[in-house]
Tab-separated table of C-alpha atoms in Angstrom:
chain	number	residue	atom	x	y	z
M	1	MET	CA	-0.921	30.386	13.782
M	2	ARG	CA	2.808	30.127	13.175
M	3	HIS	CA	4.442	27.011	14.511
M	4	PRO	CA	6.992	28.032	17.210
M	5	ASN	CA	9.588	25.556	15.957
M	6	LEU	CA	9.705	26.850	12.408
M	7	PRO	CA	13.157	28.434	11.982
M	8	ALA	CA	13.314	32.161	11.291
M	9	GLY	CA	13.230	32.953	7.607
M	10	VAL	CA	11.111	29.943	6.731
M	11	PRO	CA	7.795	31.175	5.365
M	12	GLU	CA	4.582	30.125	7.085
M	13	ARG	CA	3.491	27.860	4.264
M	14	PRO	CA	6.483	26.564	2.376
M	15	PRO	CA	5.026	24.662	-0.604
M	16	TYR	CA	5.833	21.201	0.697
M	17	ASP	CA	9.575	21.768	0.459
M	18	GLN	CA	10.842	22.824	3.860
M	19	PRO	CA	10.292	20.501	6.795
M	20	PRO	CA	11.124	22.074	10.173
M	21	VAL	CA	14.644	21.439	11.495
M	22	GLU	CA	13.426	19.051	14.175
M	23	ALA	CA	11.940	16.728	11.560
M	24	LEU	CA	15.292	16.382	9.821
M	25	GLY	CA	18.242	14.307	10.854
M	26	ARG	CA	19.981	11.016	10.356
M	27	SER	CA	20.172	7.931	12.494
M	28	GLY	CA	22.259	8.311	15.644
M	29	GLY	CA	20.261	11.111	17.184
M	30	ARG	CA	22.816	13.905	16.736
M	31	VAL	CA	21.122	17.294	16.355
M	32	LEU	CA	22.007	19.007	13.082
M	33	SER	CA	23.383	22.543	12.917
M	34	PRO	CA	21.236	25.031	10.954
M	35	GLU	CA	23.623	24.814	7.948
M	36	GLU	CA	23.560	21.009	7.985
M	37	ALA	CA	19.793	21.084	8.346
M	38	ALA	CA	19.457	23.290	5.269
M	39	VAL	CA	21.585	20.874	3.207
M	40	MET	CA	19.637	17.938	4.642
M	41	ALA	CA	16.292	19.571	3.828
M	42	GLU	CA	17.358	19.925	0.211
M	43	LYS	CA	18.521	16.296	0.045
M	44	VAL	CA	15.337	14.971	1.677
M	45	ARG	CA	13.268	16.956	-0.826
M	46	LYS	CA	15.210	15.517	-3.774
M	47	VAL	CA	14.682	12.006	-2.384
M	48	GLU	CA	10.935	12.583	-2.024
M	49	VAL	CA	10.692	13.844	-5.596
M	50	ALA	CA	12.756	10.879	-6.868
M	51	ILE	CA	10.627	8.276	-5.042
M	52	SER	CA	7.446	9.959	-6.217
M	53	LEU	CA	8.772	9.959	-9.784
M	54	VAL	CA	9.635	6.235	-9.659
M	55	LEU	CA	6.128	5.386	-8.448
M	56	ARG	CA	4.423	7.650	-10.991
M	57	THR	CA	6.515	6.314	-13.895
M	58	GLY	CA	5.828	2.692	-12.894
M	59	VAL	CA	2.110	3.402	-12.668
M	60	VAL	CA	1.893	5.224	-16.008
M	61	VAL	CA	3.966	2.636	-17.903
M	62	SER	CA	1.998	-0.286	-16.474
M	63	VAL	CA	-1.363	1.333	-17.270
M	64	LEU	CA	-0.263	2.005	-20.865
M	65	VAL	CA	0.933	-1.593	-21.322
M	66	ILE	CA	-2.245	-3.013	-19.723
M	67	ALA	CA	-4.449	-0.798	-21.903
M	68	THR	CA	-2.554	-1.897	-25.037
M	69	GLY	CA	-2.983	-5.552	-24.052
M	70	LEU	CA	-6.677	-5.089	-23.344
M	71	GLY	CA	-7.131	-3.338	-26.709
M	72	LEU	CA	-5.329	-6.161	-28.533
M	73	MET	CA	-7.354	-8.797	-26.737
M	74	PHE	CA	-10.639	-7.251	-27.853
M	75	ALA	CA	-9.252	-6.621	-31.359
M	76	HIS	CA	-8.296	-10.293	-31.770
M	77	HIS	CA	-11.497	-11.735	-30.330
M	78	SER	CA	-14.537	-10.097	-31.829
M	79	ALA	CA	-16.712	-12.474	-29.780
M	80	TYR	CA	-15.704	-10.592	-26.586
M	81	LEU	CA	-16.905	-7.259	-27.904
M	82	PRO	CA	-20.725	-7.136	-28.003
M	83	VAL	CA	-22.458	-5.471	-25.097
M	84	SER	CA	-25.080	-8.221	-25.106
M	85	GLY	CA	-24.683	-11.753	-26.370
M	86	HIS	CA	-24.230	-15.376	-25.447
M	87	PHE	CA	-20.480	-15.282	-24.873
M	88	SER	CA	-20.040	-15.135	-21.103
M	89	TYR	CA	-17.031	-13.707	-19.286
M	90	HIS	CA	-17.075	-16.857	-17.138
M	91	GLN	CA	-15.209	-18.625	-19.920
M	92	LEU	CA	-12.310	-16.247	-19.228
M	93	THR	CA	-12.447	-16.217	-15.433
M	94	SER	CA	-12.700	-19.870	-14.492
M	95	ARG	CA	-9.893	-21.902	-13.024
M	96	SER	CA	-9.370	-23.708	-16.310
M	97	THR	CA	-8.911	-20.494	-18.340
M	98	PRO	CA	-5.512	-20.573	-20.022
M	99	PHE	CA	-3.286	-17.578	-19.320
M	100	PRO	CA	0.483	-17.273	-18.880
M	101	HIS	CA	1.808	-17.727	-15.336
M	102	SER	CA	5.467	-18.502	-15.951
M	103	PHE	CA	8.106	-16.415	-17.652
M	104	SER	CA	8.565	-18.829	-20.558
M	105	ALA	CA	4.813	-18.966	-21.257
M	106	LEU	CA	4.633	-15.184	-20.928
M	107	GLY	CA	7.481	-14.747	-23.440
M	108	ARG	CA	5.755	-17.042	-25.970
M	109	SER	CA	2.433	-15.273	-25.471
M	110	ILE	CA	3.940	-11.819	-26.038
M	111	ALA	CA	5.912	-13.051	-29.073
M	112	ARG	CA	2.604	-14.158	-30.620
M	113	GLY	CA	1.184	-10.704	-29.900
M	114	GLN	CA	-1.530	-12.060	-27.579
M	115	GLY	CA	-3.350	-9.375	-25.609
M	116	ARG	CA	-3.467	-11.436	-22.408
M	117	GLY	CA	0.333	-11.846	-22.424
M	118	ILE	CA	0.803	-8.088	-22.770
M	119	ILE	CA	-1.654	-7.468	-19.907
M	120	VAL	CA	0.319	-9.861	-17.677
M	121	LEU	CA	3.497	-7.972	-18.630
M	122	GLY	CA	1.820	-4.701	-17.543
M	123	VAL	CA	0.739	-6.288	-14.238
M	124	LEU	CA	4.315	-7.515	-13.651
M	125	ILE	CA	5.591	-3.962	-14.224
M	126	LEU	CA	3.056	-2.831	-11.612
M	127	ILE	CA	4.269	-5.533	-9.173
M	128	LEU	CA	7.916	-4.551	-9.711
M	129	THR	CA	7.284	-0.834	-9.094
M	130	PRO	CA	7.401	-1.108	-5.252
M	131	VAL	CA	10.543	-3.250	-5.541
M	132	LEU	CA	12.210	-0.535	-7.629
M	133	ARG	CA	10.988	2.039	-5.101
M	134	VAL	CA	12.765	0.143	-2.292
M	135	ALA	CA	15.968	0.014	-4.397
M	136	VAL	CA	15.767	3.790	-4.853
M	137	GLY	CA	15.247	4.011	-1.071
M	138	VAL	CA	18.594	2.267	-0.469
M	139	LEU	CA	20.368	4.760	-2.764
M	140	SER	CA	18.522	7.662	-1.094
M	141	PHE	CA	19.817	6.800	2.355
M	142	VAL	CA	23.339	6.406	0.991
M	143	TYR	CA	22.909	9.884	-0.538
M	144	GLU	CA	21.674	11.232	2.821
M	145	LYS	CA	24.766	9.629	4.440
M	146	ASP	CA	22.623	7.514	6.761
M	147	PRO	CA	24.183	3.998	6.848
M	148	PRO	CA	21.796	2.474	9.458
M	149	MET	CA	18.705	3.353	7.400
M	150	ALA	CA	20.474	2.284	4.175
M	151	LEU	CA	21.093	-1.137	5.776
M	152	VAL	CA	17.480	-1.384	6.935
M	153	THR	CA	16.246	-0.664	3.391
M	154	LEU	CA	18.810	-3.038	1.878
M	155	PHE	CA	17.440	-5.780	4.130
M	156	VAL	CA	13.895	-5.077	2.876
M	157	LEU	CA	15.150	-5.215	-0.726
M	158	ALA	CA	16.896	-8.534	-0.040
M	159	VAL	CA	13.713	-10.025	1.457
M	160	LEU	CA	11.675	-8.832	-1.545
M	161	ILE	CA	14.098	-10.252	-4.110
M	162	GLY	CA	14.376	-13.426	-2.031
M	163	SER	CA	10.573	-13.760	-2.054
M	164	PHE	CA	10.573	-13.893	-5.851
M	165	PHE	CA	13.259	-16.599	-5.872
M	166	LEU	CA	11.477	-18.558	-3.127
M	167	ALA	CA	8.340	-18.409	-5.252
M	168	GLY	CA	10.346	-20.140	-7.993
M	169	VAL	CA	9.983	-17.294	-10.482
L	1	MET	CA	-22.688	-10.660	-19.329
L	2	THR	CA	-20.102	-10.480	-22.108
L	3	PRO	CA	-16.365	-9.923	-21.515
L	4	LEU	CA	-16.735	-6.259	-22.525
L	5	ASP	CA	-19.497	-5.643	-19.950
L	6	PHE	CA	-17.398	-7.423	-17.346
L	7	VAL	CA	-14.285	-5.332	-18.027
L	8	VAL	CA	-16.125	-2.006	-18.120
L	9	SER	CA	-18.276	-2.598	-15.008
L	10	LEU	CA	-15.359	-3.988	-12.990
L	11	ALA	CA	-13.167	-1.015	-13.972
L	12	LEU	CA	-15.820	1.468	-12.811
L	13	ILE	CA	-16.259	-0.223	-9.416
L	14	SER	CA	-12.462	-0.431	-9.096
L	15	VAL	CA	-12.273	3.366	-9.358
L	16	ALA	CA	-14.428	3.584	-6.218
L	17	ALA	CA	-12.269	0.958	-4.474
L	18	GLY	CA	-9.173	3.008	-5.339
L	19	VAL	CA	-10.627	6.230	-3.928
L	20	LEU	CA	-11.623	4.536	-0.645
L	21	GLY	CA	-8.357	2.611	-0.312
L	22	SER	CA	-6.136	5.633	-0.913
L	23	LEU	CA	-8.047	7.718	1.641
L	24	ILE	CA	-7.740	5.286	4.554
L	25	GLY	CA	-4.555	3.406	3.707
L	26	LEU	CA	-6.113	0.077	2.727
L	27	GLY	CA	-5.670	-1.875	-0.486
L	28	GLY	CA	-9.242	-2.085	-1.690
L	29	GLY	CA	-9.321	-5.871	-1.243
L	30	VAL	CA	-12.246	-5.296	1.115
L	31	VAL	CA	-14.270	-4.210	-1.927
L	32	ILE	CA	-12.675	-6.308	-4.684
L	33	VAL	CA	-12.739	-9.786	-3.098
L	34	PRO	CA	-16.422	-9.919	-2.049
L	35	LEU	CA	-17.421	-8.163	-5.283
L	36	LEU	CA	-15.676	-10.714	-7.481
L	37	THR	CA	-16.796	-13.765	-5.507
L	38	LEU	CA	-20.354	-12.783	-4.570
L	39	VAL	CA	-21.452	-10.626	-7.530
L	40	TYR	CA	-19.344	-11.884	-10.437
L	41	HIS	CA	-19.050	-15.483	-9.093
L	42	VAL	CA	-15.320	-15.647	-9.768
L	43	ASP	CA	-13.202	-18.334	-8.102
L	44	ILE	CA	-11.857	-17.146	-4.710
L	45	ARG	CA	-8.234	-17.860	-5.712
L	46	LEU	CA	-8.475	-15.572	-8.747
L	47	ALA	CA	-10.277	-12.954	-6.630
L	48	ILE	CA	-7.395	-12.939	-4.139
L	49	GLY	CA	-4.905	-12.572	-7.012
L	50	ALA	CA	-6.884	-9.557	-8.239
L	51	SER	CA	-6.911	-8.180	-4.696
L	52	ILE	CA	-3.076	-8.267	-4.576
L	53	VAL	CA	-3.000	-6.334	-7.875
L	54	SER	CA	-5.482	-3.848	-6.397
L	55	VAL	CA	-3.314	-3.360	-3.293
L	56	ILE	CA	-0.197	-2.582	-5.341
L	57	ALA	CA	-2.145	-0.248	-7.635
L	58	THR	CA	-3.658	1.682	-4.684
L	59	SER	CA	-0.277	1.936	-3.026
L	60	SER	CA	1.743	3.175	-6.004
L	61	GLY	CA	-1.038	5.423	-7.305
L	62	ALA	CA	-1.649	7.205	-3.991
L	63	ALA	CA	1.890	7.149	-2.578
L	64	ALA	CA	3.254	9.012	-5.605
L	65	ALA	CA	1.159	11.994	-4.459
L	66	TYR	CA	1.503	11.527	-0.681
L	67	VAL	CA	5.302	11.332	-0.785
L	68	ARG	CA	5.512	14.485	-2.883
L	69	GLU	CA	3.179	16.305	-0.455
L	70	ARG	CA	5.264	15.151	2.557
L	71	MET	CA	2.258	13.386	4.063
L	72	THR	CA	4.131	10.063	4.243
L	73	ASN	CA	6.702	9.356	6.937
L	74	LEU	CA	9.323	7.803	4.653
L	75	ARG	CA	11.761	6.832	7.407
L	76	ALA	CA	9.145	5.145	9.596
L	77	GLY	CA	7.580	3.459	6.562
L	78	MET	CA	10.825	2.020	5.267
L	79	PHE	CA	11.879	0.995	8.781
L	80	LEU	CA	8.629	-0.872	9.467
L	81	GLU	CA	8.855	-2.645	6.113
L	82	ILE	CA	11.468	-4.891	7.769
L	83	ALA	CA	8.607	-6.491	9.692
L	84	THR	CA	5.889	-6.458	6.995
L	85	THR	CA	8.033	-8.107	4.298
L	86	THR	CA	9.342	-10.822	6.637
L	87	GLY	CA	5.752	-11.397	7.779
L	88	ALA	CA	4.538	-11.646	4.179
L	89	VAL	CA	7.242	-14.137	3.190
L	90	SER	CA	6.586	-16.358	6.224
L	91	GLY	CA	2.839	-16.104	5.577
L	92	ALA	CA	3.130	-17.288	1.988
L	93	TYR	CA	4.663	-20.542	3.269
L	94	LEU	CA	2.343	-21.045	6.214
L	95	THR	CA	-0.799	-21.052	4.027
L	96	THR	CA	-0.711	-24.809	3.684
L	97	VAL	CA	0.057	-25.448	7.362
L	98	LEU	CA	-2.485	-23.306	9.206
L	99	PRO	CA	-6.252	-23.894	9.123
L	100	THR	CA	-7.743	-20.947	7.192
L	101	ARG	CA	-11.079	-20.975	9.032
L	102	PHE	CA	-9.374	-20.530	12.376
L	103	LEU	CA	-7.272	-17.683	10.925
L	104	PHE	CA	-10.343	-15.848	9.658
L	105	VAL	CA	-11.998	-16.024	13.091
L	106	PHE	CA	-8.799	-15.039	14.872
L	107	PHE	CA	-8.090	-12.005	12.658
L	108	GLY	CA	-11.759	-11.065	12.616
L	109	VAL	CA	-11.555	-10.707	16.400
L	110	VAL	CA	-8.187	-8.875	16.205
L	111	LEU	CA	-9.596	-6.360	13.693
L	112	ALA	CA	-12.777	-5.856	15.712
L	113	TYR	CA	-10.577	-4.989	18.670
L	114	SER	CA	-8.366	-2.616	16.675
L	115	SER	CA	-11.404	-0.838	15.225
L	116	PHE	CA	-12.443	-0.262	18.846
L	117	THR	CA	-9.026	1.143	19.883
L	118	THR	CA	-8.878	3.360	16.764
L	119	PHE	CA	-12.370	4.681	17.465
L	120	ARG	CA	-11.528	5.369	21.128
L	121	ARG	CA	-8.683	7.692	20.116
L	122	ARG	CA	-11.003	9.998	18.161
L	123	HIS	CA	-10.916	12.788	20.784
L	124	ALA	CA	-7.316	12.342	21.918
L	125	ASP	CA	-5.677	13.009	18.608
L	126	GLN	CA	-2.841	15.244	19.792
L	127	PRO	CA	0.584	14.440	18.374
L	128	LEU	CA	3.337	13.728	20.901
L	129	THR	CA	6.117	16.268	21.480
L	130	VAL	CA	8.461	14.016	23.457
L	131	SER	CA	9.597	10.452	22.813
L	132	HIS	CA	11.740	8.210	24.977
L	133	ASP	CA	11.582	5.347	22.504
L	134	ARG	CA	15.221	4.402	21.926
L	135	ILE	CA	14.704	2.812	18.509
L	136	ALA	CA	12.604	5.731	17.228
L	137	ASN	CA	15.179	8.197	18.517
L	138	TYR	CA	18.150	6.288	17.103
L	139	PHE	CA	16.667	5.970	13.600
L	140	ASN	CA	15.025	9.402	13.915
L	141	LEU	CA	11.603	8.130	12.872
L	142	HIS	CA	9.928	11.347	14.014
L	143	GLY	CA	8.471	13.684	11.439
L	144	SER	CA	6.261	16.569	10.555
L	145	TYR	CA	3.561	17.237	7.971
L	146	TYR	CA	1.565	20.175	6.718
L	147	ASP	CA	-2.104	19.881	7.575
L	148	ALA	CA	-4.114	21.772	4.946
L	149	VAL	CA	-7.261	21.753	7.107
L	150	GLU	CA	-5.597	23.174	10.205
L	151	GLN	CA	-3.327	25.259	7.950
L	152	ARG	CA	-0.182	24.601	9.914
L	153	GLU	CA	2.882	22.391	10.060
L	154	ILE	CA	2.333	19.598	12.604
L	155	PRO	CA	5.492	17.999	14.040
L	156	TYR	CA	5.090	14.688	15.856
L	157	LYS	CA	7.187	12.179	17.770
L	158	VAL	CA	7.005	8.415	17.379
L	159	VAL	CA	6.843	5.923	20.279
L	160	GLY	CA	6.133	2.199	20.661
L	161	THR	CA	8.449	0.952	17.913
L	162	LYS	CA	8.581	-2.590	19.346
L	163	PRO	CA	4.795	-3.201	19.487
L	164	GLY	CA	4.658	-1.418	16.112
L	165	LEU	CA	7.126	-3.876	14.591
L	166	ALA	CA	5.260	-6.842	16.092
L	167	LEU	CA	1.924	-5.651	14.665
L	168	MET	CA	3.534	-4.994	11.273
L	169	TYR	CA	4.861	-8.567	11.219
L	170	VAL	CA	1.328	-9.838	11.865
L	171	ALA	CA	0.008	-7.431	9.187
L	172	GLY	CA	2.417	-8.929	6.631
L	173	LEU	CA	1.471	-12.427	7.746
L	174	VAL	CA	-2.287	-11.862	7.460
L	175	SER	CA	-2.094	-10.213	4.053
L	176	ALA	CA	-0.116	-13.134	2.655
L	177	LEU	CA	-2.271	-15.781	4.369
L	178	LEU	CA	-5.712	-14.386	3.667
L	179	GLY	CA	-5.143	-12.010	0.756
L	180	ILE	CA	-7.100	-9.242	2.489
L	181	GLY	CA	-6.496	-6.914	5.383
L	182	SER	CA	-3.048	-5.672	4.414
L	183	GLY	CA	-3.597	-2.094	5.570
L	184	ALA	CA	-6.202	-2.973	8.203
L	185	LEU	CA	-3.579	-3.706	10.850
L	186	LYS	CA	-0.968	-1.222	9.634
L	187	VAL	CA	-3.047	1.880	10.289
L	188	PRO	CA	-3.944	0.921	13.909
L	189	ALA	CA	-0.310	-0.113	14.503
L	190	MET	CA	0.887	3.370	13.540
L	191	ASP	CA	-2.050	5.273	14.989
L	192	SER	CA	-2.678	3.511	18.305
L	193	ALA	CA	0.684	1.893	19.104
L	194	MET	CA	3.139	4.401	17.628
L	195	HIS	CA	1.093	7.607	17.907
L	196	LEU	CA	1.587	8.859	14.348
L	197	PRO	CA	-1.132	11.349	13.331
L	198	MET	CA	-4.103	9.645	11.638
L	199	LYS	CA	-3.492	11.165	8.203
L	200	VAL	CA	0.211	10.285	8.346
L	201	SER	CA	-0.718	6.723	9.399
L	202	SER	CA	-3.016	6.434	6.394
L	203	ALA	CA	-0.473	7.896	3.935
L	204	THR	CA	2.371	5.786	5.351
L	205	SER	CA	0.220	2.645	5.281
L	206	ASN	CA	-0.505	3.411	1.618
L	207	PHE	CA	3.219	3.694	1.022
L	208	MET	CA	3.922	0.341	2.693
L	209	ILE	CA	1.115	-1.940	1.454
L	210	GLY	CA	2.570	-2.081	-2.068
L	211	VAL	CA	5.835	-3.518	-0.777
L	212	THR	CA	4.045	-6.030	1.483
L	213	ALA	CA	1.885	-7.171	-1.420
L	214	ALA	CA	4.860	-7.352	-3.799
L	215	ALA	CA	6.542	-9.760	-1.357
L	216	SER	CA	3.758	-12.305	-1.919
L	217	ALA	CA	2.847	-11.367	-5.522
L	218	GLY	CA	5.553	-13.634	-6.990
L	219	VAL	CA	3.879	-16.658	-5.394
L	220	TYR	CA	0.450	-15.629	-6.703
L	221	PHE	CA	1.808	-15.147	-10.239
L	222	ILE	CA	3.453	-18.589	-10.351
L	223	ARG	CA	0.377	-20.290	-8.883
L	224	GLY	CA	-1.645	-18.813	-11.755
L	225	GLN	CA	-3.882	-16.605	-9.614
L	226	ILE	CA	-3.367	-13.453	-11.701
L	227	ASP	CA	-5.930	-13.699	-14.489
L	228	PRO	CA	-5.321	-10.909	-17.048
L	229	ILE	CA	-8.971	-10.216	-17.863
L	230	ILE	CA	-9.692	-9.605	-14.153
L	231	ALA	CA	-6.388	-7.897	-13.347
L	232	ALA	CA	-6.538	-5.405	-16.252
L	233	PRO	CA	-9.743	-3.522	-15.302
L	234	VAL	CA	-8.902	-3.758	-11.574
L	235	ALA	CA	-5.402	-2.292	-12.059
L	236	ALA	CA	-6.516	0.483	-14.413
L	237	GLY	CA	-9.610	1.439	-12.384
L	238	VAL	CA	-7.885	1.341	-8.991
L	239	LEU	CA	-4.939	3.407	-10.274
L	240	LEU	CA	-7.303	6.097	-11.507
L	241	GLY	CA	-9.302	6.006	-8.259
L	242	ALA	CA	-6.200	6.147	-6.054
L	243	THR	CA	-4.825	9.124	-7.983
L	244	LEU	CA	-8.139	10.936	-7.482
L	245	GLY	CA	-8.457	9.814	-3.840
L	246	ALA	CA	-4.999	11.116	-2.981
L	247	ARG	CA	-6.296	14.628	-3.613
L	248	VAL	CA	-8.964	14.153	-0.929
L	249	LEU	CA	-6.858	13.188	2.116
L	250	GLY	CA	-5.256	16.623	2.456
L	251	ARG	CA	-8.627	18.356	2.537
L	252	VAL	CA	-10.491	16.305	5.141
L	253	THR	CA	-9.992	16.296	8.904
L	254	SER	CA	-8.145	13.512	10.728
L	255	LYS	CA	-11.383	12.684	12.501
L	256	THR	CA	-13.208	12.038	9.204
L	257	VAL	CA	-10.397	9.745	8.050
L	258	ARG	CA	-10.569	7.937	11.384
L	259	ILE	CA	-14.337	7.429	11.278
L	260	VAL	CA	-14.298	6.149	7.657
L	261	PHE	CA	-11.438	3.836	8.598
L	262	VAL	CA	-13.282	2.449	11.638
L	263	VAL	CA	-16.427	1.752	9.582
L	264	VAL	CA	-14.429	-0.116	6.907
L	265	LEU	CA	-12.513	-2.008	9.592
L	266	VAL	CA	-15.762	-3.216	11.155
L	267	VAL	CA	-16.905	-4.417	7.707
L	268	ILE	CA	-13.625	-6.296	7.124
L	269	SER	CA	-13.833	-7.828	10.576
L	270	LEU	CA	-17.405	-9.051	9.943
L	271	GLU	CA	-16.345	-10.345	6.515
L	272	MET	CA	-13.558	-12.376	8.135
L	273	LEU	CA	-15.776	-13.717	10.936
L	274	GLN	CA	-18.378	-14.760	8.372
L	275	LYS	CA	-15.729	-16.601	6.317
L	276	GLY	CA	-14.500	-18.350	9.446
L	277	ILE	CA	-17.833	-19.276	11.009
L	278	PHE	CA	-20.113	-19.895	7.971
L	279	PRO	CA	-17.753	-20.578	5.075
């Protein structure tokens, strides 16, 4: 069944790249002309690809860093490795377990090549990925010439960055 | 159990948590927190830190696919993040003020109610064609997605932006206060209050939970709740699971997503009530 609102010339199943005209548009509620809508569709698609790329890159980089850290941790501590033995994981997951939770401690840990420091670095990259995604969102709405949405996203970015400062990072 | 056994077993279970979380727009904390505390006997504070990592991993892993497939409503998601991030920041500073037991009971009841409203909408799942919501119209939060099961483009209109924003604020608050339930209120807010299609609600919730969690992650890091040997297998496993799970959402019906969501919501609600009544 063909959707009645699909503009003429748009194939039935565009491979994810052509939203119908009515789904496009900026803030303000003005209806776009078909030419504007075509330009907008292309811009929206580029934005989607860019945001997807930021998320995917963040995820891949963080997993690689975490895996490296995990590998180093096991390489440095042969006691962790056996499948059966007396060494319990509880020694690493109690509240008194030492691990870096400030930037200076993290820097020292990484400088010494400690696996746990590198894992924490990977986790921080993972935490920063959504923040970077919001920053790309601000640029996207500027690119789509949509100031109200750009301001909305800028506000979200400000709150996020503020949250890190409030935390005393 | 040696550290190697711990890392490998936790990573495998995290894959399952990632698949479930990416399908219904939750962060997987519902699996990770009870698993770590009840099965692995890990301190609750470290378990909540791991849950935040799991939420961000589910979100980024699944959203990368959902955004590319146009399942996510980017405009609505980014707009509603105003409320979730402010909620999360206020929540992180209210933790010490508000009695946690009372919060667990309160949100347990709220989630039980929203599982009921989500379940009730299972037959009336038609997207809206008209919206008189001034905020939604001004910011053009309406959208359209391609449903692979129905094999057609489904346009939809958004309503109820104000109740949506209010619920999103509470969703940010609860995820920062309790460490679980970040997506549990977001999906009903979009589905029941704003009338987004169920699959779009799930994909958009996935998109948003990472940002909500990031807003309180700084606090968790500084307080020393992010233990690398727990975070590493959780992050890696959940990322793999979410990437796999994101391939499933397109192929199942909205009703299936809804039913799975309702079941998980009931479990979370019982979990919260239990924590509040018999801690």
